[in-house]
CSV table of N, CA and C and ligand atoms in Angstrom, one decimal:
chain,number,residue,atom,x,y,z
A,1,MET,N,-2.5,11.6,37.9
A,1,MET,CA,-0.5,11.4,37.1
A,1,MET,C,-0.5,11.9,35.2
A,2,PRO,N,0.9,12.8,35.8
A,2,PRO,CA,0.7,13.9,34.2
A,2,PRO,C,0.9,13.1,32.7
A,3,HIS,N,0.5,13.4,32.0
A,3,HIS,CA,1.1,12.9,30.4
A,3,HIS,C,2.8,12.7,30.7
A,4,VAL,N,3.4,11.8,30.4
A,4,VAL,CA,4.6,12.2,30.1
A,4,VAL,C,5.7,11.9,29.0
A,5,PHE,N,6.6,12.0,29.0
A,5,PHE,CA,7.7,11.4,28.1
A,5,PHE,C,8.8,10.5,28.3
A,6,GLU,N,9.0,9.8,27.6
A,6,GLU,CA,10.4,8.7,28.5
A,6,GLU,C,10.6,7.8,27.4
A,7,SER,N,11.7,7.4,28.1
A,7,SER,CA,12.7,6.2,26.8
A,7,SER,C,11.5,4.6,27.1
A,8,ALA,N,11.4,3.8,26.2
A,8,ALA,CA,10.7,2.7,26.2
A,8,ALA,C,11.7,2.4,27.1
A,9,THR,N,10.7,1.4,27.8
A,9,THR,CA,11.4,0.5,28.7
A,9,THR,C,11.4,-1.0,28.4
A,10,THR,N,10.6,-1.5,27.4
A,10,THR,CA,10.8,-2.6,26.6
A,10,THR,C,10.7,-2.8,25.0
A,11,ASN,N,10.2,-3.4,24.6
A,11,ASN,CA,9.8,-3.8,22.9
A,11,ASN,C,8.7,-3.6,22.6
A,12,ARG,N,8.3,-3.6,23.9
A,12,ARG,CA,6.5,-4.8,23.5
A,12,ARG,C,5.0,-3.0,23.3
A,13,SER,N,5.7,-2.1,24.0
A,13,SER,CA,4.3,-1.1,23.3
A,13,SER,C,4.4,-0.8,22.1
A,14,LYS,N,3.3,-0.5,21.7
A,14,LYS,CA,2.3,-0.1,20.3
A,14,LYS,C,2.5,1.1,20.4
A,15,CYS,N,2.3,2.2,19.2
A,15,CYS,CA,1.7,3.5,19.3
A,15,CYS,C,0.3,3.0,18.7
A,16,ARG,N,-0.6,4.3,19.0
A,16,ARG,CA,-1.6,3.8,19.8
A,16,ARG,C,-2.2,5.0,17.5
A,17,GLY,N,-1.2,5.7,18.0
A,17,GLY,CA,-1.8,6.1,16.5
A,17,GLY,C,-1.1,6.1,15.8
A,18,CYS,N,0.3,5.0,15.0
A,18,CYS,CA,0.3,4.2,14.3
A,18,CYS,C,0.8,3.3,13.8
A,19,LYS,N,0.0,1.7,15.3
A,19,LYS,CA,-0.1,0.8,15.0
A,19,LYS,C,1.0,0.0,14.8
A,20,GLN,N,2.4,1.1,15.5
A,20,GLN,CA,3.3,0.3,14.2
A,20,GLN,C,4.0,0.0,16.5
A,21,GLY,N,5.2,-1.0,16.2
A,21,GLY,CA,6.0,-0.4,17.5
A,21,GLY,C,6.6,0.4,17.7
A,22,ILE,N,7.0,0.5,19.2
A,22,ILE,CA,7.9,0.9,19.3
A,22,ILE,C,9.0,0.7,19.9
A,23,ALA,N,10.3,1.0,19.4
A,23,ALA,CA,11.8,0.2,19.9
A,23,ALA,C,12.1,0.2,21.6
A,24,LYS,N,12.7,-0.1,21.9
A,24,LYS,CA,13.2,-0.1,23.3
A,24,LYS,C,14.0,0.9,23.3
A,25,GLY,N,13.9,2.1,24.0
A,25,GLY,CA,15.2,2.7,23.9
A,25,GLY,C,14.6,4.3,23.7
A,26,GLU,N,13.4,3.7,22.7
A,26,GLU,CA,13.2,4.9,21.8
A,26,GLU,C,12.1,5.8,22.5
A,27,LEU,N,12.5,7.3,22.1
A,27,LEU,CA,11.1,7.8,23.5
A,27,LEU,C,10.0,7.8,22.2
A,28,ARG,N,9.5,8.1,23.2
A,28,ARG,CA,8.1,7.4,23.3
A,28,ARG,C,7.0,8.9,24.6
A,29,PHE,N,5.3,9.1,24.4
A,29,PHE,CA,5.5,9.8,24.7
A,29,PHE,C,3.6,8.7,25.7
A,30,GLY,N,3.4,8.6,26.4
A,30,GLY,CA,2.9,8.2,27.2
A,30,GLY,C,1.3,9.0,27.9
A,31,GLU,N,-0.2,8.7,27.5
A,31,GLU,CA,-1.2,9.8,27.3
A,31,GLU,C,-2.3,9.7,28.0
A,32,SER,N,-1.9,10.0,29.8
A,32,SER,CA,-2.4,9.1,31.1
A,32,SER,C,-4.0,9.4,30.8
A,33,LEU,N,-4.7,8.4,31.2
A,33,LEU,CA,-6.2,8.6,30.7
A,33,LEU,C,-7.3,8.0,31.3
A,34,PRO,N,-8.3,8.2,32.1
A,34,PRO,CA,-8.9,7.9,33.5
A,34,PRO,C,-9.6,6.2,32.7
A,35,ASN,N,-9.2,4.9,33.2
A,35,ASN,CA,-9.5,4.1,33.2
A,35,ASN,C,-11.1,3.8,32.8
A,36,GLN,N,-11.3,3.1,31.9
A,36,GLN,CA,-12.1,3.3,31.5
A,36,GLN,C,-13.2,1.6,32.1
A,37,PHE,N,-12.4,0.7,32.8
A,37,PHE,CA,-12.8,-1.0,33.1
A,37,PHE,C,-12.9,-0.8,34.5
A,38,GLY,N,-12.9,0.3,35.3
A,38,GLY,CA,-11.7,0.0,36.4
A,38,GLY,C,-11.4,1.2,37.3
A,39,GLU,N,-10.9,1.5,38.4
A,39,GLU,CA,-9.8,2.4,39.1
A,39,GLU,C,-8.9,3.2,38.5
A,40,GLY,N,-8.3,3.9,38.6
A,40,GLY,CA,-7.9,4.4,38.5
A,40,GLY,C,-7.0,5.2,37.2
A,41,GLU,N,-6.2,5.0,36.4
A,41,GLU,CA,-6.0,5.0,35.8
A,41,GLU,C,-4.8,4.6,34.1
A,42,VAL,N,-5.0,5.3,33.0
A,42,VAL,CA,-4.0,3.8,32.4
A,42,VAL,C,-3.4,5.1,31.2
A,43,THR,N,-2.8,4.2,30.6
A,43,THR,CA,-1.5,5.3,29.8
A,43,THR,C,-0.9,4.5,28.3
A,44,HIS,N,-1.6,5.3,27.3
A,44,HIS,CA,-1.5,4.3,25.5
A,44,HIS,C,-0.6,5.5,25.8
A,45,TRP,N,0.4,5.0,24.7
A,45,TRP,CA,1.4,5.4,24.1
A,45,TRP,C,1.4,5.5,23.1
A,46,PHE,N,2.8,6.5,22.5
A,46,PHE,CA,2.6,7.0,20.8
A,46,PHE,C,3.6,7.6,20.5
A,47,HIS,N,4.3,7.3,19.4
A,47,HIS,CA,5.7,7.5,18.7
A,47,HIS,C,5.2,9.2,19.0
A,48,PRO,N,6.2,9.7,19.7
A,48,PRO,CA,5.7,11.5,19.3
A,48,PRO,C,5.8,12.1,18.6
A,49,ALA,N,5.8,11.9,17.5
A,49,ALA,CA,5.1,12.8,15.7
A,49,ALA,C,3.7,12.2,15.7
A,50,CYS,N,3.5,10.7,15.8
A,50,CYS,CA,2.3,10.3,16.0
A,50,CYS,C,1.4,10.7,17.0
A,51,ALA,N,1.7,11.6,18.0
A,51,ALA,CA,0.6,11.8,18.7
A,51,ALA,C,0.6,13.5,18.5
A,52,ALA,N,2.0,14.3,18.4
A,52,ALA,CA,1.3,15.6,17.4
A,52,ALA,C,0.2,15.7,16.7
A,53,TYR,N,0.1,14.7,15.5
A,53,TYR,CA,-1.1,14.9,14.5
A,53,TYR,C,-2.3,14.7,14.8
A,54,LYS,N,-2.1,13.8,16.4
A,54,LYS,CA,-3.0,13.1,16.7
A,54,LYS,C,-4.4,13.4,18.3
A,55,ARG,N,-2.9,13.8,18.5
A,55,ARG,CA,-3.6,13.7,20.2
A,55,ARG,C,-2.4,15.1,20.5
A,56,PRO,N,-3.4,15.8,19.8
A,56,PRO,CA,-1.9,17.8,20.1
A,56,PRO,C,-2.0,17.9,21.2
A,57,GLU,N,-3.5,18.3,21.7
A,57,GLU,CA,-3.8,18.7,23.0
A,57,GLU,C,-2.6,18.2,24.4
A,58,PRO,N,-2.5,16.7,24.3
A,58,PRO,CA,-2.4,16.6,25.6
A,58,PRO,C,-0.6,17.0,25.4
A,59,LEU,N,-0.4,16.3,23.7
A,59,LEU,CA,1.2,16.5,23.9
A,59,LEU,C,1.7,17.4,24.2
A,60,LEU,N,0.9,19.0,23.6
A,60,LEU,CA,1.4,20.2,24.0
A,60,LEU,C,1.1,20.2,25.8
A,61,GLU,N,0.7,20.1,25.7
A,61,GLU,CA,0.3,19.8,27.7
A,61,GLU,C,2.2,19.7,28.1
A,62,ALA,N,2.0,17.8,27.7
A,62,ALA,CA,3.1,16.9,28.5
A,62,ALA,C,4.7,18.5,28.0
A,63,LEU,N,4.5,18.9,26.8
A,63,LEU,CA,5.8,19.8,26.2
A,63,LEU,C,5.8,20.8,27.6
A,64,GLN,N,4.8,21.1,28.1
A,64,GLN,CA,5.2,22.4,28.7
A,64,GLN,C,6.1,22.0,30.1
A,65,SER,N,6.0,20.7,30.1
A,65,SER,CA,6.4,20.9,31.9
A,65,SER,C,7.7,19.9,31.6
A,66,ALA,N,8.2,19.3,29.8
A,66,ALA,CA,9.2,18.0,29.6
A,66,ALA,C,10.6,19.0,29.6
A,67,ALA,N,11.8,18.8,29.6
A,67,ALA,CA,13.0,19.3,29.6
A,67,ALA,C,13.2,19.0,28.3
A,68,ASP,N,14.1,18.3,27.8
A,68,ASP,CA,15.2,17.6,26.6
A,68,ASP,C,13.8,16.7,26.0
A,69,VAL,N,12.9,17.2,25.2
A,69,VAL,CA,12.1,16.3,24.1
A,69,VAL,C,13.7,17.1,22.4
A,70,PRO,N,14.0,15.9,22.1
A,70,PRO,CA,14.0,16.1,20.5
A,70,PRO,C,12.6,16.8,20.0
A,71,GLY,N,13.7,17.8,18.4
A,71,GLY,CA,11.8,17.8,17.5
A,71,GLY,C,11.6,18.6,18.4
A,72,ARG,N,11.4,19.3,19.7
A,72,ARG,CA,10.5,19.9,19.8
A,72,ARG,C,8.9,20.5,19.4
A,73,GLU,N,10.7,21.5,18.2
A,73,GLU,CA,10.0,22.8,17.6
A,73,GLU,C,8.8,22.3,16.6
A,74,ALA,N,9.4,21.1,16.0
A,74,ALA,CA,8.7,20.5,14.5
A,74,ALA,C,7.3,19.5,15.8
A,75,LEU,N,7.8,19.3,16.7
A,75,LEU,CA,6.0,18.4,17.2
A,75,LEU,C,4.9,19.7,17.3
A,76,GLU,N,6.1,20.9,17.8
A,76,GLU,CA,5.0,22.0,18.6
A,76,GLU,C,4.1,22.1,17.3
A,77,SER,N,4.6,22.4,16.7
A,77,SER,CA,4.3,22.8,15.9
A,77,SER,C,3.2,22.0,14.4
A,78,HIS,N,3.3,20.8,14.5
A,78,HIS,CA,2.1,20.3,13.9
A,78,HIS,C,0.8,20.0,14.7
A,79,ALA,N,1.7,19.7,16.2
A,79,ALA,CA,0.6,20.1,16.9
A,79,ALA,C,-0.6,20.9,17.3
A,80,ARG,N,-0.2,22.0,17.2
A,80,ARG,CA,-0.6,23.3,17.1
A,80,ARG,C,-1.6,23.0,15.5
A,81,ALA,N,-1.1,22.7,14.6
A,81,ALA,CA,-1.8,22.5,13.2
A,81,ALA,C,-2.6,22.2,13.2
A,82,SER,N,-2.7,21.1,14.0
A,82,SER,CA,-4.1,20.1,14.4
A,82,SER,C,-4.9,20.6,15.4
A,83,LEU,N,-4.4,21.0,16.7
A,83,LEU,CA,-5.2,22.1,16.9
A,83,LEU,C,-6.5,22.7,16.1
A,84,ALA,N,-6.0,23.6,15.4
A,84,ALA,CA,-6.5,24.9,15.2
A,84,ALA,C,-7.6,24.2,13.6
A,85,GLN,N,-7.3,22.6,12.9
A,85,GLN,CA,-7.9,22.5,12.6
A,85,GLN,C,-8.6,20.9,12.9
A,86,HIS,N,-9.4,21.0,12.9
A,86,HIS,CA,-10.1,20.1,13.9
A,86,HIS,C,-10.3,19.1,13.7
A,87,ARG,N,-10.2,19.1,11.9
A,87,ARG,CA,-10.7,17.5,12.0
A,87,ARG,C,-9.6,16.6,10.9
A,88,LEU,N,-7.9,17.9,11.3
A,88,LEU,CA,-6.8,17.4,11.0
A,88,LEU,C,-6.5,15.9,11.6
A,89,PRO,N,-6.8,15.8,13.3
A,89,PRO,CA,-6.4,14.1,13.7
A,89,PRO,C,-7.0,14.0,13.5
A,90,ARG,N,-7.8,13.7,12.8
A,90,ARG,CA,-8.9,12.3,12.1
A,90,ARG,C,-7.7,11.6,10.6
A,91,ILE,N,-6.7,12.7,10.2
A,91,ILE,CA,-6.2,10.6,9.6
A,91,ILE,C,-5.4,10.7,9.9
A,92,ASP,N,-5.8,9.2,9.4
A,92,ASP,CA,-4.7,7.8,9.6
A,92,ASP,C,-4.8,7.4,8.1
A,93,GLY,N,-3.6,7.7,7.2
A,93,GLY,CA,-3.5,7.9,6.1
A,93,GLY,C,-4.4,7.7,4.7
A,94,ALA,N,-3.7,7.1,3.7
A,94,ALA,CA,-4.0,6.7,2.6
A,94,ALA,C,-3.7,5.5,2.3
A,95,GLU,N,-4.5,5.1,1.3
A,95,GLU,CA,-5.0,4.1,0.5
A,95,GLU,C,-5.5,3.8,-1.3
A,96,ARG,N,-5.4,3.2,-1.8
A,96,ARG,CA,-6.3,2.8,-3.4
A,96,ARG,C,-7.4,2.4,-2.6
A,97,SER,N,-9.0,2.4,-3.2
A,97,SER,CA,-9.8,1.7,-2.3
A,97,SER,C,-9.8,0.3,-2.7
A,98,PRO,N,-10.5,-0.4,-2.2
A,98,PRO,CA,-10.2,-2.2,-2.5
A,98,PRO,C,-11.6,-2.0,-2.9
A,99,THR,N,-12.7,-1.1,-3.2
A,99,THR,CA,-13.8,-1.8,-4.0
A,99,THR,C,-14.3,-0.4,-3.9
A,100,GLY,N,-15.7,-0.5,-4.5
A,100,GLY,CA,-15.8,1.3,-4.8
A,100,GLY,C,-17.4,1.4,-4.1
A,101,GLN,N,-17.7,0.8,-3.1
A,101,GLN,CA,-18.3,0.8,-2.2
A,101,GLN,C,-18.7,2.0,-1.0
A,102,ALA,N,-17.8,2.1,-0.8
A,102,ALA,CA,-17.3,3.5,0.3
A,102,ALA,C,-17.6,4.6,-0.5
A,103,LYS,N,-18.9,5.5,0.6
A,103,LYS,CA,-19.2,7.1,0.2
A,103,LYS,C,-18.2,7.4,0.4
A,104,CYS,N,-18.0,8.8,0.2
A,104,CYS,CA,-17.0,9.5,0.5
A,104,CYS,C,-17.8,10.3,2.0
A,105,ARG,N,-17.2,10.9,2.8
A,105,ARG,CA,-17.9,11.3,4.1
A,105,ARG,C,-18.1,13.2,3.7
A,106,GLN,N,-16.6,13.5,2.6
A,106,GLN,CA,-17.1,14.8,2.1
A,106,GLN,C,-18.3,14.9,0.9
A,107,CYS,N,-18.7,14.6,0.3
A,107,CYS,CA,-19.5,15.0,-1.2
A,107,CYS,C,-20.7,14.2,-1.4
A,108,ARG,N,-20.4,12.9,-0.5
A,108,ARG,CA,-21.0,12.1,-0.3
A,108,ARG,C,-21.1,10.9,-1.5
A,109,GLU,N,-21.1,10.8,-2.5
A,109,GLU,CA,-20.3,9.8,-3.8
A,109,GLU,C,-19.7,9.1,-3.6
A,110,PRO,N,-20.1,8.1,-4.2
A,110,PRO,CA,-19.2,6.3,-4.4
A,110,PRO,C,-17.3,6.4,-4.3
A,111,ILE,N,-16.2,6.5,-3.6
A,111,ILE,CA,-14.9,6.1,-4.4
A,111,ILE,C,-14.6,4.7,-4.7
A,112,GLU,N,-14.8,5.6,-5.8
A,112,GLU,CA,-14.4,4.5,-7.4
A,112,GLU,C,-13.6,3.5,-6.8
A,113,LYS,N,-13.7,2.1,-6.8
A,113,LYS,CA,-12.6,1.2,-6.9
A,113,LYS,C,-11.2,1.3,-7.8
A,114,GLY,N,-10.1,1.0,-7.0
A,114,GLY,CA,-8.3,1.4,-6.9
A,114,GLY,C,-8.2,3.1,-7.1
A,115,ALA,N,-9.0,3.6,-6.9
A,115,ALA,CA,-9.0,5.6,-6.7
A,115,ALA,C,-8.5,5.7,-5.3
A,116,TRP,N,-7.5,7.0,-5.3
A,116,TRP,CA,-7.0,7.3,-3.7
A,116,TRP,C,-7.9,7.5,-2.6
A,117,ARG,N,-7.8,7.4,-1.7
A,117,ARG,CA,-8.8,7.3,-0.1
A,117,ARG,C,-7.9,7.9,0.6
A,118,ILE,N,-8.0,8.9,2.1
A,118,ILE,CA,-8.1,8.8,3.0
A,118,ILE,C,-9.0,8.0,3.8
A,119,ARG,N,-7.8,7.9,4.8
A,119,ARG,CA,-9.3,6.6,5.7
A,119,ARG,C,-8.9,8.0,7.4
A,120,LEU,N,-9.9,7.8,7.7
A,120,LEU,CA,-10.7,8.6,8.8
A,120,LEU,C,-10.6,7.9,10.3
A,121,VAL,N,-10.3,8.6,11.0
A,121,VAL,CA,-10.6,7.4,12.4
A,121,VAL,C,-10.8,8.6,14.0
A,122,PHE,N,-11.6,8.1,14.0
A,122,PHE,CA,-12.3,9.4,15.3
A,122,PHE,C,-11.7,8.8,17.4
A,123,HIS,N,-11.2,9.5,17.2
A,123,HIS,CA,-10.9,9.6,18.8
A,123,HIS,C,-12.0,9.9,19.7
A,124,GLU,N,-12.4,8.9,20.2
A,124,GLU,CA,-13.8,8.4,21.7
A,124,GLU,C,-13.3,8.2,23.3
A,125,GLU,N,-13.3,8.7,24.1
A,125,GLU,CA,-12.7,8.3,25.3
A,125,GLU,C,-12.0,7.6,25.3
A,126,GLY,N,-10.3,7.4,24.8
A,126,GLY,CA,-9.5,7.1,24.8
A,126,GLY,C,-8.9,5.9,23.5
A,127,THR,N,-10.5,5.5,22.8
A,127,THR,CA,-9.9,5.0,21.8
A,127,THR,C,-9.7,5.8,20.8
A,128,PHE,N,-9.4,4.7,19.5
A,128,PHE,CA,-9.9,5.2,17.6
A,128,PHE,C,-10.6,3.8,17.0
A,129,SER,N,-11.5,5.3,16.8
A,129,SER,CA,-12.1,3.7,15.8
A,129,SER,C,-12.5,4.4,14.5
A,130,PRO,N,-12.7,3.3,13.3
A,130,PRO,CA,-12.6,4.2,11.5
A,130,PRO,C,-14.0,4.8,11.7
A,131,GLY,N,-13.4,5.7,10.9
A,131,GLY,CA,-15.1,6.4,10.7
A,131,GLY,C,-14.8,7.0,8.8
A,132,GLY,N,-14.7,6.0,8.8
A,132,GLY,CA,-15.4,5.6,6.5
A,132,GLY,C,-14.1,6.4,6.3
A,133,PHE,N,-14.0,7.5,5.0
A,133,PHE,CA,-13.3,8.1,4.3
A,133,PHE,C,-13.3,9.1,3.4
A,134,ILE,N,-12.7,9.3,2.3
A,134,ILE,CA,-13.0,11.0,2.1
A,134,ILE,C,-12.0,10.8,0.2
A,135,HIS,N,-12.6,11.3,-0.9
A,135,HIS,CA,-11.5,10.9,-1.6
A,135,HIS,C,-10.4,12.3,-2.0
A,136,LEU,N,-9.6,11.7,-1.7
A,136,LEU,CA,-8.4,12.9,-1.9
A,136,LEU,C,-8.8,14.2,-2.4
A,137,GLY,N,-9.4,14.1,-3.8
A,137,GLY,CA,-10.0,15.3,-4.1
A,137,GLY,C,-11.1,16.1,-3.6
A,138,CYS,N,-11.8,15.7,-2.2
A,138,CYS,CA,-11.8,16.6,-1.2
A,138,CYS,C,-11.0,16.9,0.4
A,139,ARG,N,-10.3,16.6,0.2
A,139,ARG,CA,-9.5,16.9,1.5
A,139,ARG,C,-9.9,18.2,1.5
A,140,ALA,N,-9.2,19.5,0.4
A,140,ALA,CA,-9.3,20.9,1.0
A,140,ALA,C,-10.8,21.5,1.8
A,141,ALA,N,-12.2,20.7,1.0
A,141,ALA,CA,-12.9,20.9,1.3
A,141,ALA,C,-13.1,20.2,2.5
A,142,TYR,N,-12.8,19.0,2.8
A,142,TYR,CA,-13.0,18.3,5.0
A,142,TYR,C,-12.6,19.3,5.6
A,143,PHE,N,-11.0,18.8,5.8
A,143,PHE,CA,-10.5,19.4,6.5
A,143,PHE,C,-10.5,21.1,6.3
A,144,GLU,N,-10.3,21.5,5.4
A,144,GLU,CA,-10.6,23.2,5.4
A,144,GLU,C,-8.8,24.1,5.0
A,145,THR,N,-8.2,22.4,5.1
A,145,THR,CA,-7.5,22.9,5.0
A,145,THR,C,-5.9,21.7,3.5
A,146,GLY,N,-5.6,22.4,1.8
A,146,GLY,CA,-5.1,21.0,1.3
A,146,GLY,C,-4.1,20.6,2.0
A,147,ASP,N,-3.1,21.3,3.2
A,147,ASP,CA,-1.4,20.7,3.2
A,147,ASP,C,-1.3,19.6,4.1
A,148,ILE,N,-1.9,18.6,3.9
A,148,ILE,CA,-1.7,17.6,4.4
A,148,ILE,C,-1.0,16.6,3.7
A,149,LEU,N,0.2,16.4,2.8
A,149,LEU,CA,1.2,15.5,2.1
A,149,LEU,C,1.3,14.5,3.7
A,150,GLU,N,2.3,15.6,4.0
A,150,GLU,CA,3.5,15.1,5.2
A,150,GLU,C,2.3,14.6,6.2
A,151,GLN,N,0.8,14.2,6.5
A,151,GLN,CA,0.8,14.2,7.7
A,151,GLN,C,0.1,12.5,7.1
A,152,VAL,N,-0.7,12.3,6.1
A,152,VAL,CA,-0.8,11.4,5.1
A,152,VAL,C,0.2,10.4,5.0
A,153,LEU,N,1.6,10.5,4.6
A,153,LEU,CA,1.9,9.7,4.5
A,153,LEU,C,2.4,9.8,5.8
A,154,HIS,N,2.6,10.1,6.9
A,154,HIS,CA,3.5,10.0,7.8
A,154,HIS,C,2.6,8.6,7.9
A,155,PHE,N,1.1,8.9,8.4
A,155,PHE,CA,0.1,7.2,8.3
A,155,PHE,C,0.1,6.1,8.2
A,156,SER,N,0.5,6.7,6.9
A,156,SER,CA,0.3,5.3,5.7
A,156,SER,C,2.3,4.0,5.8
A,157,PRO,N,2.6,4.0,6.6
A,157,PRO,CA,4.0,3.0,6.3
A,157,PRO,C,3.7,2.1,5.2
A,158,ALA,N,2.5,1.8,5.5
A,158,ALA,CA,2.4,-0.4,4.6
A,158,ALA,C,2.2,0.6,3.0
A,159,LEU,N,2.4,1.7,2.7
A,159,LEU,CA,2.6,2.1,1.1
A,159,LEU,C,4.4,2.0,0.5
A,160,ALA,N,4.0,1.5,-0.4
A,160,ALA,CA,5.4,0.7,-1.3
A,160,ALA,C,6.1,2.3,-1.7
A,161,GLU,N,7.4,2.2,-2.1
A,161,GLU,CA,8.1,3.5,-2.5
A,161,GLU,C,7.2,3.7,-3.6
A,162,ALA,N,6.8,2.5,-4.7
A,162,ALA,CA,5.8,3.4,-5.9
A,162,ALA,C,4.6,4.0,-5.6
A,163,ASP,N,4.4,3.5,-4.3
A,163,ASP,CA,3.5,4.3,-4.3
A,163,ASP,C,3.0,5.4,-3.6
A,164,ARG,N,4.0,5.8,-2.6
A,164,ARG,CA,4.1,6.9,-2.2
A,164,ARG,C,4.6,8.1,-2.3
A,165,GLU,N,5.2,7.3,-4.4
A,165,GLU,CA,5.2,8.6,-5.0
A,165,GLU,C,4.3,8.6,-5.7
A,166,GLU,N,3.2,7.9,-6.5
A,166,GLU,CA,2.1,8.0,-6.9
A,166,GLU,C,1.5,9.0,-5.8
A,167,LEU,N,0.7,8.7,-4.7
A,167,LEU,CA,0.1,9.3,-4.3
A,167,LEU,C,0.8,11.0,-3.9
A,168,LYS,N,2.3,10.8,-3.9
A,168,LYS,CA,2.5,12.5,-4.1
A,168,LYS,C,2.4,13.2,-5.4
A,169,ALA,N,2.5,12.5,-6.3
A,169,ALA,CA,2.0,13.3,-7.6
A,169,ALA,C,0.5,13.7,-7.8
A,170,ALA,N,-0.6,12.1,-6.6
A,170,ALA,CA,-2.2,12.7,-7.4
A,170,ALA,C,-1.8,14.2,-6.4
A,171,PHE,N,-1.2,14.1,-5.2
A,171,PHE,CA,-1.6,16.0,-4.0
A,171,PHE,C,-1.2,16.5,-5.6
B,1,ZN,ZN1,3.1,5.9,15.8
B,2,ZN,ZN1,-15.8,13.0,-2.1
């Protein structure tokens, strides 16, 4: 089964990229994967923008054969950037560290309580799993590009407007 773009037929699908719901009628991207638990294939749904960041390869593959995809150029450019820097698809948003216990995956130093940290996820066999954190200040060393604000904000839907402004300032 090829990957697909389609209008969501129900309100029940959830985006694997941002964990938010996909509204009925909204355009969604379906990544087709072999079923780990049996025969056949399963489809994992995403908002197209979330897939561009987190699943660039299948998204680009699907774009090649899809006709009318709104925002195609932005999707392509985000997906190409994510493909070029292999760690970018791991970005899962930012938050203030609730404790001082986690260590940064880049510098191995603890991340102080209250400091901004970037959440990482790893994608393996169709599943995203938590992959730890890095200091905001370690982003350029870890991702090999510092230009990730848009992507970090995209995956931080839980942040209130004031926090988003503070995060932008911290960048
Ligand atoms: Zn999403
Ligand atoms: Zn660090």
